GROMACS .gro file of N, CA, C and O in nm:
model
  464
    1HIS      N    1   0.081  -0.101  -0.020
    1HIS     CA    2   0.001  -0.009  -0.018
    1HIS      C    3   0.050   0.104  -0.024
    1HIS      O    4   0.176   0.126   0.073
    2LEU      N    5   0.022   0.215  -0.078
    2LEU     CA    6   0.104   0.358  -0.036
    2LEU      C    7  -0.022   0.447  -0.005
    2LEU      O    8  -0.120   0.465  -0.070
    3VAL      N    9  -0.040   0.530   0.122
    3VAL     CA   10  -0.111   0.579   0.136
    3VAL      C   11  -0.073   0.752   0.193
    3VAL      O   12  -0.001   0.747   0.271
    4GLU      N   13  -0.124   0.844   0.108
    4GLU     CA   14  -0.106   0.967   0.142
    4GLU      C   15  -0.184   1.013   0.243
    4GLU      O   16  -0.319   1.000   0.265
    5SER      N   17  -0.118   1.144   0.286
    5SER     CA   18  -0.187   1.229   0.367
    5SER      C   19  -0.140   1.374   0.418
    5SER      O   20  -0.014   1.389   0.320
    6GLY      N   21  -0.189   1.461   0.446
    6GLY     CA   22  -0.127   1.587   0.483
    6GLY      C   23  -0.196   1.708   0.357
    6GLY      O   24  -0.173   1.850   0.376
    7GLY      N   25  -0.308   1.664   0.281
    7GLY     CA   26  -0.368   1.765   0.181
    7GLY      C   27  -0.449   1.840   0.274
    7GLY      O   28  -0.499   1.832   0.394
    8GLY      N   29  -0.484   1.939   0.216
    8GLY     CA   30  -0.585   2.038   0.252
    8GLY      C   31  -0.580   2.177   0.174
    8GLY      O   32  -0.538   2.202   0.047
    9LEU      N   33  -0.680   2.270   0.252
    9LEU     CA   34  -0.681   2.404   0.215
    9LEU      C   35  -0.581   2.521   0.277
    9LEU      O   36  -0.611   2.496   0.396
   10VAL      N   37  -0.535   2.563   0.181
   10VAL     CA   38  -0.444   2.670   0.218
   10VAL      C   39  -0.447   2.792   0.116
   10VAL      O   40  -0.496   2.794  -0.001
   11GLN      N   41  -0.395   2.919   0.199
   11GLN     CA   42  -0.422   3.035   0.097
   11GLN      C   43  -0.269   3.050   0.045
   11GLN      O   44  -0.200   2.965   0.080
   12PRO      N   45  -0.287   3.107  -0.077
   12PRO     CA   46  -0.185   3.139  -0.163
   12PRO      C   47  -0.067   3.205  -0.091
   12PRO      O   48  -0.078   3.302   0.006
   13GLY      N   49   0.044   3.122  -0.106
   13GLY     CA   50   0.178   3.177  -0.023
   13GLY      C   51   0.191   3.064   0.105
   13GLY      O   52   0.285   3.063   0.163
   14GLY      N   53   0.093   3.018   0.131
   14GLY     CA   54   0.060   2.916   0.225
   14GLY      C   55   0.161   2.795   0.241
   14GLY      O   56   0.232   2.775   0.102
   15SER      N   57   0.189   2.697   0.308
   15SER     CA   58   0.263   2.566   0.311
   15SER      C   59   0.151   2.470   0.371
   15SER      O   60   0.107   2.485   0.444
   16LEU      N   61   0.220   2.326   0.308
   16LEU     CA   62   0.166   2.224   0.360
   16LEU      C   63   0.308   2.086   0.342
   16LEU      O   64   0.352   2.113   0.253
   17ARG      N   65   0.267   2.010   0.406
   17ARG     CA   66   0.360   1.888   0.443
   17ARG      C   67   0.274   1.767   0.405
   17ARG      O   68   0.186   1.747   0.478
   18LEU      N   69   0.287   1.685   0.262
   18LEU     CA   70   0.255   1.573   0.231
   18LEU      C   71   0.327   1.455   0.275
   18LEU      O   72   0.412   1.460   0.316
   19SER      N   73   0.256   1.349   0.330
   19SER     CA   74   0.319   1.241   0.378
   19SER      C   75   0.272   1.082   0.265
   19SER      O   76   0.155   1.119   0.237
   20CYS      N   77   0.354   0.983   0.264
   20CYS     CA   78   0.303   0.882   0.178
   20CYS      C   79   0.388   0.757   0.267
   20CYS      O   80   0.498   0.762   0.235
   21GLU      N   81   0.302   0.697   0.339
   21GLU     CA   82   0.370   0.577   0.426
   21GLU      C   83   0.321   0.447   0.305
   21GLU      O   84   0.225   0.428   0.265
   22ALA      N   85   0.448   0.390   0.310
   22ALA     CA   86   0.428   0.292   0.207
   22ALA      C   87   0.454   0.165   0.303
   22ALA      O   88   0.493   0.141   0.412
   23SER      N   89   0.412   0.032   0.247
   23SER     CA   90   0.399  -0.079   0.290
   23SER      C   91   0.392  -0.193   0.196
   23SER      O   92   0.319  -0.174   0.111
   24GLY      N   93   0.430  -0.328   0.241
   24GLY     CA   94   0.425  -0.460   0.141
   24GLY      C   95   0.530  -0.425   0.043
   24GLY      O   96   0.490  -0.555  -0.020
   25PHE      N   97   0.614  -0.375   0.063
   25PHE     CA   98   0.733  -0.389  -0.043
   25PHE      C   99   0.852  -0.320   0.059
   25PHE      O  100   0.832  -0.234   0.120
   26THR      N  101   0.961  -0.327  -0.041
   26THR     CA  102   1.096  -0.273   0.041
   26THR      C  103   1.140  -0.152  -0.016
   26THR      O  104   1.167  -0.135  -0.135
   27PHE      N  105   1.079  -0.043   0.075
   27PHE     CA  106   1.055   0.083   0.028
   27PHE      C  107   1.193   0.161   0.006
   27PHE      O  108   1.201   0.234  -0.128
   28SER      N  109   1.297   0.112   0.046
   28SER     CA  110   1.453   0.160   0.044
   28SER      C  111   1.493   0.119  -0.086
   28SER      O  112   1.599   0.171  -0.149
   29ASN      N  113   1.413   0.012  -0.159
   29ASN     CA  114   1.498  -0.017  -0.279
   29ASN      C  115   1.423   0.029  -0.400
   29ASN      O  116   1.460   0.010  -0.527
   30TYR      N  117   1.369   0.172  -0.373
   30TYR     CA  118   1.280   0.193  -0.497
   30TYR      C  119   1.298   0.357  -0.506
   30TYR      O  120   1.252   0.425  -0.416
   31TYR      N  121   1.299   0.433  -0.646
   31TYR     CA  122   1.295   0.549  -0.638
   31TYR      C  123   1.152   0.581  -0.645
   31TYR      O  124   1.037   0.509  -0.701
   32MET      N  125   1.102   0.682  -0.573
   32MET     CA  126   0.968   0.732  -0.543
   32MET      C  127   0.943   0.856  -0.590
   32MET      O  128   1.037   0.983  -0.596
   33SER      N  129   0.852   0.897  -0.657
   33SER     CA  130   0.794   1.004  -0.704
   33SER      C  131   0.649   1.063  -0.655
   33SER      O  132   0.587   1.019  -0.611
   34TRP      N  133   0.644   1.191  -0.646
   34TRP     CA  134   0.514   1.254  -0.611
   34TRP      C  135   0.452   1.317  -0.775
   34TRP      O  136   0.511   1.399  -0.847
   35VAL      N  137   0.330   1.307  -0.797
   35VAL     CA  138   0.284   1.324  -0.950
   35VAL      C  139   0.139   1.401  -0.884
   35VAL      O  140   0.058   1.331  -0.771
   36ARG      N  141   0.077   1.491  -1.004
   36ARG     CA  142  -0.036   1.509  -0.937
   36ARG      C  143  -0.131   1.546  -1.054
   36ARG      O  144  -0.069   1.533  -1.175
   37LEU      N  145  -0.276   1.560  -1.035
   37LEU     CA  146  -0.367   1.541  -1.125
   37LEU      C  147  -0.476   1.664  -1.106
   37LEU      O  148  -0.495   1.661  -0.996
   38SER      N  149  -0.474   1.738  -1.231
   38SER     CA  150  -0.552   1.877  -1.220
   38SER      C  151  -0.650   1.859  -1.337
   38SER      O  152  -0.569   1.827  -1.446
   39PRO      N  153  -0.764   1.912  -1.308
   39PRO     CA  154  -0.841   1.971  -1.450
   39PRO      C  155  -0.743   2.008  -1.540
   39PRO      O  156  -0.803   1.987  -1.680
   40GLY      N  157  -0.739   2.119  -1.570
   40GLY     CA  158  -0.612   2.196  -1.641
   40GLY      C  159  -0.507   2.152  -1.652
   40GLY      O  160  -0.453   2.198  -1.788
   41ARG      N  161  -0.421   2.102  -1.619
   41ARG     CA  162  -0.272   2.024  -1.656
   41ARG      C  163  -0.278   1.888  -1.662
   41ARG      O  164  -0.191   1.829  -1.683
   42GLY      N  165  -0.388   1.834  -1.630
   42GLY     CA  166  -0.355   1.656  -1.628
   42GLY      C  167  -0.279   1.617  -1.580
   42GLY      O  168  -0.258   1.665  -1.442
   43LEU      N  169  -0.224   1.506  -1.588
   43LEU     CA  170  -0.110   1.429  -1.495
   43LEU      C  171   0.029   1.503  -1.490
   43LEU      O  172   0.056   1.485  -1.617
   44GLU      N  173   0.097   1.538  -1.391
   44GLU     CA  174   0.212   1.612  -1.390
   44GLU      C  175   0.299   1.556  -1.295
   44GLU      O  176   0.253   1.544  -1.172
   45TRP      N  177   0.412   1.477  -1.337
   45TRP     CA  178   0.535   1.459  -1.232
   45TRP      C  179   0.570   1.582  -1.195
   45TRP      O  180   0.612   1.720  -1.239
   46VAL      N  181   0.585   1.569  -1.074
   46VAL     CA  182   0.636   1.685  -0.948
   46VAL      C  183   0.749   1.667  -0.895
   46VAL      O  184   0.855   1.745  -0.927
   47SER      N  185   0.795   1.549  -0.878
   47SER     CA  186   0.924   1.546  -0.821
   47SER      C  187   0.954   1.406  -0.769
   47SER      O  188   0.854   1.304  -0.785
   48GLY      N  189   1.076   1.337  -0.753
   48GLY     CA  190   1.141   1.227  -0.746
   48GLY      C  191   1.268   1.249  -0.658
   48GLY      O  192   1.323   1.335  -0.645
   49ILE      N  193   1.273   1.133  -0.600
   49ILE     CA  194   1.382   1.087  -0.521
   49ILE      C  195   1.431   0.916  -0.528
   49ILE      O  196   1.378   0.826  -0.517
   50TRP      N  197   1.581   0.942  -0.541
   50TRP     CA  198   1.673   0.807  -0.532
   50TRP      C  199   1.667   0.755  -0.373
   50TRP      O  200   1.658   0.801  -0.316
   51TYR      N  201   1.685   0.622  -0.413
   51TYR     CA  202   1.646   0.559  -0.280
   51TYR      C  203   1.767   0.520  -0.186
   51TYR      O  204   1.739   0.508  -0.080
   52THR      N  205   1.904   0.535  -0.230
   52THR     CA  206   2.015   0.520  -0.186
   52THR      C  207   2.041   0.661  -0.155
   52THR      O  208   2.126   0.725  -0.032
   53SER      N  209   2.101   0.717  -0.266
   53SER     CA  210   2.171   0.869  -0.267
   53SER      C  211   2.084   0.969  -0.205
   53SER      O  212   2.137   1.067  -0.158
   54GLY      N  213   1.938   0.944  -0.226
   54GLY     CA  214   1.890   1.050  -0.198
   54GLY      C  215   1.882   1.177  -0.288
   54GLY      O  216   1.842   1.281  -0.246
   55THR      N  217   1.958   1.156  -0.404
   55THR     CA  218   1.920   1.251  -0.485
   55THR      C  219   1.795   1.311  -0.520
   55THR      O  220   1.703   1.203  -0.526
   56THR      N  221   1.747   1.410  -0.568
   56THR     CA  222   1.639   1.489  -0.571
   56THR      C  223   1.636   1.556  -0.694
   56THR      O  224   1.698   1.583  -0.773
   57ASP      N  225   1.493   1.542  -0.768
   57ASP     CA  226   1.468   1.571  -0.886
   57ASP      C  227   1.299   1.668  -0.865
   57ASP      O  228   1.249   1.621  -0.804
   58TYR      N  229   1.325   1.772  -0.958
   58TYR     CA  230   1.194   1.859  -0.961
   58TYR      C  231   1.116   1.871  -1.104
   58TYR      O  232   1.234   1.930  -1.177
   59ALA      N  233   1.004   1.916  -1.086
   59ALA     CA  234   0.968   1.947  -1.223
   59ALA      C  235   1.005   2.137  -1.208
   59ALA      O  236   1.000   2.154  -1.083
   60ASP      N  237   1.025   2.181  -1.344
   60ASP     CA  238   1.047   2.329  -1.329
   60ASP      C  239   0.926   2.401  -1.249
   60ASP      O  240   0.985   2.498  -1.150
   61SER      N  241   0.792   2.350  -1.291
   61SER     CA  242   0.711   2.465  -1.207
   61SER      C  243   0.703   2.457  -1.049
   61SER      O  244   0.647   2.541  -0.964
   62VAL      N  245   0.782   2.380  -0.971
   62VAL     CA  246   0.787   2.354  -0.818
   62VAL      C  247   0.924   2.357  -0.771
   62VAL      O  248   0.915   2.387  -0.639
   63LYS      N  249   1.048   2.394  -0.863
   63LYS     CA  250   1.150   2.378  -0.823
   63LYS      C  251   1.167   2.518  -0.723
   63LYS      O  252   1.140   2.637  -0.794
   64GLY      N  253   1.228   2.501  -0.635
   64GLY     CA  254   1.288   2.621  -0.520
   64GLY      C  255   1.190   2.676  -0.422
   64GLY      O  256   1.159   2.715  -0.329
   65ARG      N  257   1.039   2.571  -0.442
   65ARG     CA  258   0.940   2.576  -0.358
   65ARG      C  259   0.896   2.465  -0.295
   65ARG      O  260   0.845   2.455  -0.178
   66PHE      N  261   0.894   2.362  -0.357
   66PHE     CA  262   0.858   2.192  -0.304
   66PHE      C  263   1.018   2.139  -0.248
   66PHE      O  264   1.114   2.158  -0.317
   67THR      N  265   0.990   2.086  -0.148
   67THR     CA  266   1.111   1.983  -0.105
   67THR      C  267   1.067   1.848  -0.100
   67THR      O  268   0.990   1.803  -0.022
   68ILE      N  269   1.120   1.751  -0.191
   68ILE     CA  270   1.106   1.589  -0.130
   68ILE      C  271   1.200   1.552  -0.053
   68ILE      O  272   1.320   1.595  -0.034
   69SER      N  273   1.147   1.464   0.038
   69SER     CA  274   1.248   1.366   0.110
   69SER      C  275   1.166   1.218   0.168
   69SER      O  276   1.074   1.211   0.103
   70ARG      N  277   1.280   1.162   0.210
   70ARG     CA  278   1.233   1.007   0.248
   70ARG      C  279   1.299   0.981   0.387
   70ARG      O  280   1.387   1.031   0.393
   71ASP      N  281   1.233   0.919   0.444
   71ASP     CA  282   1.281   0.794   0.554
   71ASP      C  283   1.274   0.662   0.536
   71ASP      O  284   1.153   0.638   0.567
   72ASN      N  285   1.381   0.622   0.499
   72ASN     CA  286   1.334   0.473   0.475
   72ASN      C  287   1.315   0.392   0.602
   72ASN      O  288   1.288   0.292   0.583
   73ALA      N  289   1.383   0.435   0.738
   73ALA     CA  290   1.353   0.354   0.845
   73ALA      C  291   1.209   0.354   0.871
   73ALA      O  292   1.157   0.289   0.912
   74LYS      N  293   1.130   0.459   0.834
   74LYS     CA  294   0.960   0.477   0.836
   74LYS      C  295   0.896   0.437   0.691
   74LYS      O  296   0.791   0.481   0.741
   75ASN      N  297   0.972   0.417   0.619
   75ASN     CA  298   0.888   0.379   0.481
   75ASN      C  299   0.805   0.497   0.460
   75ASN      O  300   0.727   0.473   0.407
   76THR      N  301   0.835   0.599   0.474
   76THR     CA  302   0.751   0.737   0.430
   76THR      C  303   0.845   0.799   0.359
   76THR      O  304   0.942   0.859   0.348
   77LEU      N  305   0.756   0.862   0.273
   77LEU     CA  306   0.816   0.959   0.134
   77LEU      C  307   0.735   1.106   0.237
   77LEU      O  308   0.611   1.112   0.234
   78TYR      N  309   0.814   1.213   0.175
   78TYR     CA  310   0.734   1.345   0.196
   78TYR      C  311   0.766   1.441   0.075
   78TYR      O  312   0.826   1.406  -0.002
   79LEU      N  313   0.664   1.546   0.100
   79LEU     CA  314   0.720   1.654   0.032
   79LEU      C  315   0.644   1.808   0.073
   79LEU      O  316   0.510   1.809   0.134
   80GLN      N  317   0.756   1.871   0.114
   80GLN     CA  318   0.710   1.999   0.219
   80GLN      C  319   0.687   2.111   0.056
   80GLN      O  320   0.765   2.123  -0.016
   81MET      N  321   0.549   2.150   0.091
   81MET     CA  322   0.511   2.276  -0.026
   81MET      C  323   0.507   2.375   0.046
   81MET      O  324   0.432   2.431   0.106
   82ASP      N  325   0.598   2.489  -0.031
   82ASP     CA  326   0.562   2.643   0.036
   82ASP      C  327   0.544   2.694  -0.067
   82ASP      O  328   0.576   2.660  -0.202
   83SER      N  329   0.525   2.816  -0.067
   83SER     CA  330   0.492   2.965  -0.178
   83SER      C  331   0.372   2.896  -0.229
   83SER      O  332   0.413   2.927  -0.350
   84LEU      N  333   0.286   2.825  -0.199
   84LEU     CA  334   0.192   2.760  -0.277
   84LEU      C  335   0.106   2.859  -0.376
   84LEU      O  336   0.056   2.974  -0.329
   85LYS      N  337   0.086   2.814  -0.480
   85LYS     CA  338   0.023   2.877  -0.596
   85LYS      C  339  -0.122   2.835  -0.621
   85LYS      O  340  -0.168   2.698  -0.594
   86LEU      N  341  -0.218   2.915  -0.659
   86LEU     CA  342  -0.339   2.863  -0.709
   86LEU      C  343  -0.319   2.757  -0.835
   86LEU      O  344  -0.386   2.658  -0.808
   87GLU      N  345  -0.211   2.741  -0.887
   87GLU     CA  346  -0.172   2.681  -0.998
   87GLU      C  347  -0.100   2.508  -0.932
   87GLU      O  348  -0.136   2.424  -1.022
   88ASP      N  349  -0.110   2.511  -0.789
   88ASP     CA  350  -0.064   2.391  -0.741
   88ASP      C  351  -0.218   2.328  -0.688
   88ASP      O  352  -0.170   2.198  -0.635
   89VAL      N  353  -0.306   2.351  -0.721
   89VAL     CA  354  -0.419   2.289  -0.690
   89VAL      C  355  -0.436   2.144  -0.784
   89VAL      O  356  -0.430   2.143  -0.903
   90ALA      N  357  -0.458   2.042  -0.695
   90ALA     CA  358  -0.415   1.914  -0.761
   90ALA      C  359  -0.471   1.806  -0.649
   90ALA      O  360  -0.448   1.840  -0.551
   91LEU      N  361  -0.504   1.710  -0.709
   91LEU     CA  362  -0.468   1.560  -0.627
   91LEU      C  363  -0.330   1.482  -0.654
   91LEU      O  364  -0.291   1.496  -0.753
   92TYR      N  365  -0.267   1.512  -0.500
   92TYR     CA  366  -0.151   1.452  -0.535
   92TYR      C  367  -0.137   1.313  -0.480
   92TYR      O  368  -0.179   1.244  -0.376
   93TYR      N  369  -0.053   1.237  -0.577
   93TYR     CA  370  -0.044   1.064  -0.575
   93TYR      C  371   0.100   1.068  -0.549
   93TYR      O  372   0.178   1.151  -0.604
   94CYS      N  373   0.158   0.981  -0.434
   94CYS     CA  374   0.301   0.933  -0.454
   94CYS      C  375   0.291   0.793  -0.529
   94CYS      O  376   0.208   0.707  -0.547
   95ALA      N  377   0.410   0.774  -0.584
   95ALA     CA  378   0.430   0.634  -0.691
   95ALA      C  379   0.537   0.583  -0.677
   95ALA      O  380   0.649   0.652  -0.641
   96ARG      N  381   0.562   0.438  -0.708
   96ARG     CA  382   0.669   0.369  -0.681
   96ARG      C  383   0.722   0.367  -0.845
   96ARG      O  384   0.638   0.320  -0.888
   97ARG      N  385   0.844   0.398  -0.884
   97ARG     CA  386   0.889   0.335  -0.991
   97ARG      C  387   0.975   0.219  -1.018
   97ARG      O  388   1.044   0.227  -0.936
   98ARG      N  389   0.938   0.137  -1.107
   98ARG     CA  390   1.040   0.030  -1.154
   98ARG      C  391   1.126   0.042  -1.260
   98ARG      O  392   1.048   0.084  -1.362
   99PRO      N  393   1.249   0.012  -1.255
   99PRO     CA  394   1.300   0.036  -1.383
   99PRO      C  395   1.303  -0.063  -1.487
   99PRO      O  396   1.246  -0.181  -1.483
  100GLY      N  397   1.236   0.006  -1.627
  100GLY     CA  398   1.187  -0.066  -1.737
  100GLY      C  399   1.057  -0.064  -1.725
  100GLY      O  400   1.018  -0.122  -1.844
  101ILE      N  401   1.007  -0.053  -1.635
  101ILE     CA  402   0.873  -0.052  -1.643
  101ILE      C  403   0.797   0.068  -1.608
  101ILE      O  404   0.665   0.105  -1.646
  102GLY      N  405   0.818   0.160  -1.508
  102GLY     CA  406   0.762   0.275  -1.507
  102GLY      C  407   0.669   0.289  -1.359
  102GLY      O  408   0.743   0.187  -1.275
  103TYR      N  409   0.577   0.384  -1.368
  103TYR     CA  410   0.530   0.382  -1.225
  103TYR      C  411   0.431   0.262  -1.220
  103TYR      O  412   0.306   0.282  -1.299
  104ASP      N  413   0.449   0.196  -1.098
  104ASP     CA  414   0.323   0.067  -1.134
  104ASP      C  415   0.282   0.064  -0.982
  104ASP      O  416   0.190  -0.041  -0.961
  105PHE      N  417   0.297   0.138  -0.923
  105PHE     CA  418   0.224   0.106  -0.774
  105PHE      C  419   0.192   0.285  -0.715
  105PHE      O  420   0.289   0.358  -0.707
  106TRP      N  421   0.056   0.300  -0.720
  106TRP     CA  422  -0.005   0.451  -0.686
  106TRP      C  423  -0.090   0.451  -0.520
  106TRP      O  424  -0.146   0.331  -0.490
  107GLY      N  425  -0.061   0.589  -0.471
  107GLY     CA  426  -0.139   0.581  -0.365
  107GLY      C  427  -0.290   0.642  -0.407
  107GLY      O  428  -0.335   0.622  -0.525
  108GLN      N  429  -0.374   0.661  -0.320
  108GLN     CA  430  -0.534   0.709  -0.354
  108GLN      C  431  -0.525   0.844  -0.366
  108GLN      O  432  -0.622   0.881  -0.444
  109GLY      N  433  -0.442   0.926  -0.320
  109GLY     CA  434  -0.410   1.048  -0.342
  109GLY      C  435  -0.469   1.148  -0.228
  109GLY      O  436  -0.542   1.080  -0.149
  110THR      N  437  -0.405   1.262  -0.256
  110THR     CA  438  -0.455   1.344  -0.123
  110THR      C  439  -0.464   1.510  -0.183
  110THR      O  440  -0.382   1.525  -0.274
  111GLN      N  441  -0.571   1.566  -0.181
  111GLN     CA  442  -0.647   1.670  -0.260
  111GLN      C  443  -0.566   1.820  -0.151
  111GLN      O  444  -0.551   1.799  -0.053
  112VAL      N  445  -0.494   1.884  -0.249
  112VAL     CA  446  -0.428   1.990  -0.217
  112VAL      C  447  -0.516   2.123  -0.279
  112VAL      O  448  -0.538   2.115  -0.439
  113THR      N  449  -0.588   2.204  -0.212
  113THR     CA  450  -0.652   2.323  -0.251
  113THR      C  451  -0.598   2.441  -0.226
  113THR      O  452  -0.560   2.477  -0.115
  114VAL      N  453  -0.613   2.554  -0.321
  114VAL     CA  454  -0.524   2.664  -0.280
  114VAL      C  455  -0.638   2.739  -0.322
  114VAL      O  456  -0.638   2.765  -0.432
  115SER      N  457  -0.683   2.857  -0.187
  115SER     CA  458  -0.755   2.957  -0.225
  115SER      C  459  -0.744   3.081  -0.152
  115SER      O  460  -0.719   3.047  -0.057
  116PRO      N  461  -0.790   3.199  -0.190
  116PRO     CA  462  -0.760   3.327  -0.136
  116PRO      C  463  -0.876   3.306  -0.007
  116PRO      O  464  -0.981   3.251   0.023
   0.00000   0.00000   0.00000
């Protein structure tokens, strides 16, 4: 399972921290990502983090505002979102990536709403 939490309603410029708890597989063996779905932008990859080095990747749209991290001891993925904008409104999913296959395991999503 992948279970996201932490979404909610926030004003522009505000912050949220998303969490994704993993179970049923060896979390520390996989590259993990956050992906979001919105009516206007469709499905958009947001950020990813490598399993051992902790090297991170970001979409240009969130670079400098979002920070991905992971705690392999707790089997948990995080996304710290700062300086939130109206265009960040979306359903945020965490997803597991398998080499040569792609994203094969998704959570149920957590809704992020940004509104004045």
